[in-house]
């Protein structure tokens, strides 16, 4: 399958990896929107939030986040999951954006 995030998970293309365990991998975003901006993905391919077939995937994805932020010394951060083109999804392998290091506006644009 021609999926850039599967390739990162499989170490076929390089990424600036900040965390990895058996189920997920996190790496810095190539085009950061904040001083800290990394993505957390399941190693298994799911196109979007709409395709996840097990609650374990949510647990694995979201439980990794505070482990990473704690390691980075971050207590406040924005998490974003874009689902579908109109919501801003451009890579169709589910990922959670984690951003920190600046003020964030609400509602998100
Ligand atoms: P989204 O628009 O929510 O689908 O987010 C996709 C994100 O992936 C964007 O913030 C991109 O900058 C980022 N991105 C795309 N390709 C790579 C890559 N090879 N390594 C790291 N981040 C990437
Ligand atoms: Zn994939």
Coordinates of C-alpha atoms and ligand atoms in Angstrom, one line a residue:
X1 CA 0.0 0.0 0.0
X2 CA 1.3 3.4 -0.9
X3 CA 0.9 5.1 2.4
X4 CA 3.6 7.5 3.6
X5 CA 2.8 7.0 7.3
X6 CA 2.9 3.2 6.9
X7 CA 6.3 3.7 5.4
X8 CA 7.4 5.7 8.4
X9 CA 6.0 3.1 10.7
X10 CA 7.9 0.4 8.8
X11 CA 11.1 2.5 8.8
X12 CA 11.1 2.6 5.0
X13 CA 11.4 6.4 5.0
X14 CA 13.0 8.4 7.7
X15 CA 11.2 10.5 10.3
X16 CA 12.2 12.4 13.4
X17 CA 10.8 9.8 15.8
X18 CA 10.0 11.0 19.3
X19 CA 8.3 7.9 20.7
X20 CA 7.7 4.3 19.7
X21 CA 6.1 1.3 21.4
X22 CA 4.6 -2.0 20.1
X23 CA 1.5 -0.3 18.7
X24 CA 2.2 3.3 17.9
X25 CA 4.9 5.6 16.7
X26 CA 5.2 9.4 17.1
X27 CA 7.3 11.7 15.0
X28 CA 7.8 15.4 14.4
X29 CA 5.6 17.0 11.8
X30 CA 7.5 18.0 8.6
X31 CA 5.6 21.3 8.5
X32 CA 5.2 22.3 12.1
X33 CA 2.4 24.6 13.1
X34 CA 3.8 25.2 16.6
X35 CA 7.2 25.1 18.3
X36 CA 6.3 21.5 19.3
X37 CA 4.3 19.6 16.7
X38 CA 4.4 15.9 16.5
X39 CA 2.0 13.2 15.1
X40 CA 1.0 10.0 16.9
X41 CA -0.1 7.1 14.6
X42 CA -1.0 3.5 15.0
X43 CA 1.5 1.2 13.3
X44 CA -1.4 -0.5 11.7
X45 CA -3.1 1.3 8.8
X46 CA -6.5 2.9 9.4
X47 CA -7.6 5.5 6.9
X48 CA -9.4 7.7 9.5
X49 CA -11.3 7.8 12.7
X50 CA -14.2 6.3 10.8
X51 CA -12.3 3.1 10.1
X52 CA -11.0 2.1 13.5
X53 CA -12.3 -1.4 14.4
X54 CA -11.2 -1.8 18.0
X55 CA -11.3 0.4 21.1
X56 CA -7.7 -0.7 21.8
X57 CA -6.5 1.5 18.9
X58 CA -7.9 4.6 20.7
X59 CA -6.4 3.5 24.0
X60 CA -3.0 2.9 22.4
X61 CA -3.0 6.2 20.5
X62 CA -4.2 8.5 23.3
X63 CA -2.4 6.8 26.2
X64 CA 0.9 7.4 24.4
X65 CA 0.4 11.2 24.3
X66 CA 0.9 12.1 28.0
X67 CA 3.9 9.8 28.1
X68 CA 5.5 11.8 25.4
X69 CA 4.5 15.2 26.7
X70 CA 5.7 14.3 30.1
X71 CA 9.1 13.3 28.7
X72 CA 9.2 16.7 26.8
X73 CA 8.2 18.6 30.0
X74 CA 5.0 19.8 28.4
X75 CA 1.8 20.1 30.5
X76 CA -0.5 22.1 28.1
X77 CA -1.0 21.2 24.5
X78 CA -3.6 21.1 21.6
X79 CA -4.6 17.7 20.1
X80 CA -6.3 17.6 16.7
X81 CA -7.6 14.7 14.6
X82 CA -8.8 15.8 11.1
X83 CA -11.3 13.4 9.6
X84 CA -12.0 13.8 5.9
X85 CA -10.8 16.3 3.3
X86 CA -13.2 19.1 4.4
X87 CA -11.9 18.8 7.9
X88 CA -8.3 19.2 6.7
X89 CA -7.2 15.6 6.5
X90 CA -4.4 15.3 3.8
X91 CA -2.8 12.0 4.9
X92 CA -5.2 9.1 5.0
X93 CA -3.6 7.1 7.8
X94 CA -5.1 8.2 11.1
X95 CA -2.9 10.5 13.1
X96 CA -3.3 12.7 16.2
X97 CA -1.6 16.1 16.0
X98 CA -0.1 17.2 19.2
X99 CA 1.0 20.9 19.3
X100 CA 2.5 23.0 22.1
X101 CA 4.7 26.0 22.8
X102 CA 2.4 28.8 21.8
X103 CA -1.2 30.1 22.5
X104 CA -4.0 28.4 20.6
X105 CA -7.2 30.0 19.5
X106 CA -10.7 28.6 19.9
X107 CA -12.6 27.8 17.8
X108 CA -10.0 26.2 15.6
X109 CA -10.0 27.5 12.1
Ligands
LIG1 P1 -3.5 16.2 8.1 O1 -3.6 17.4 7.2 O2 -4.3 16.3 9.4 O3 -3.8 15.0 7.3 O4 -2.0 16.2 8.6 C1 -1.0 15.6 7.8 C2 0.3 16.1 8.5 O5 1.3 15.3 8.1 C3 0.6 17.5 8.0 O6 0.8 18.4 9.2 C4 2.0 17.3 7.3 O7 2.9 18.4 7.5 C5 2.5 16.0 7.9 N1 3.4 15.2 7.1 C6 3.2 14.9 5.8 N2 4.2 14.1 5.4 C7 5.0 14.0 6.4 C8 6.3 13.3 6.7 N3 6.9 12.6 5.7 N4 6.9 13.4 7.9 C9 6.3 14.1 8.9 N5 5.1 14.8 8.7 C10 4.5 14.7 7.5
LIG2 ZN1 -0.9 3.8 6.4

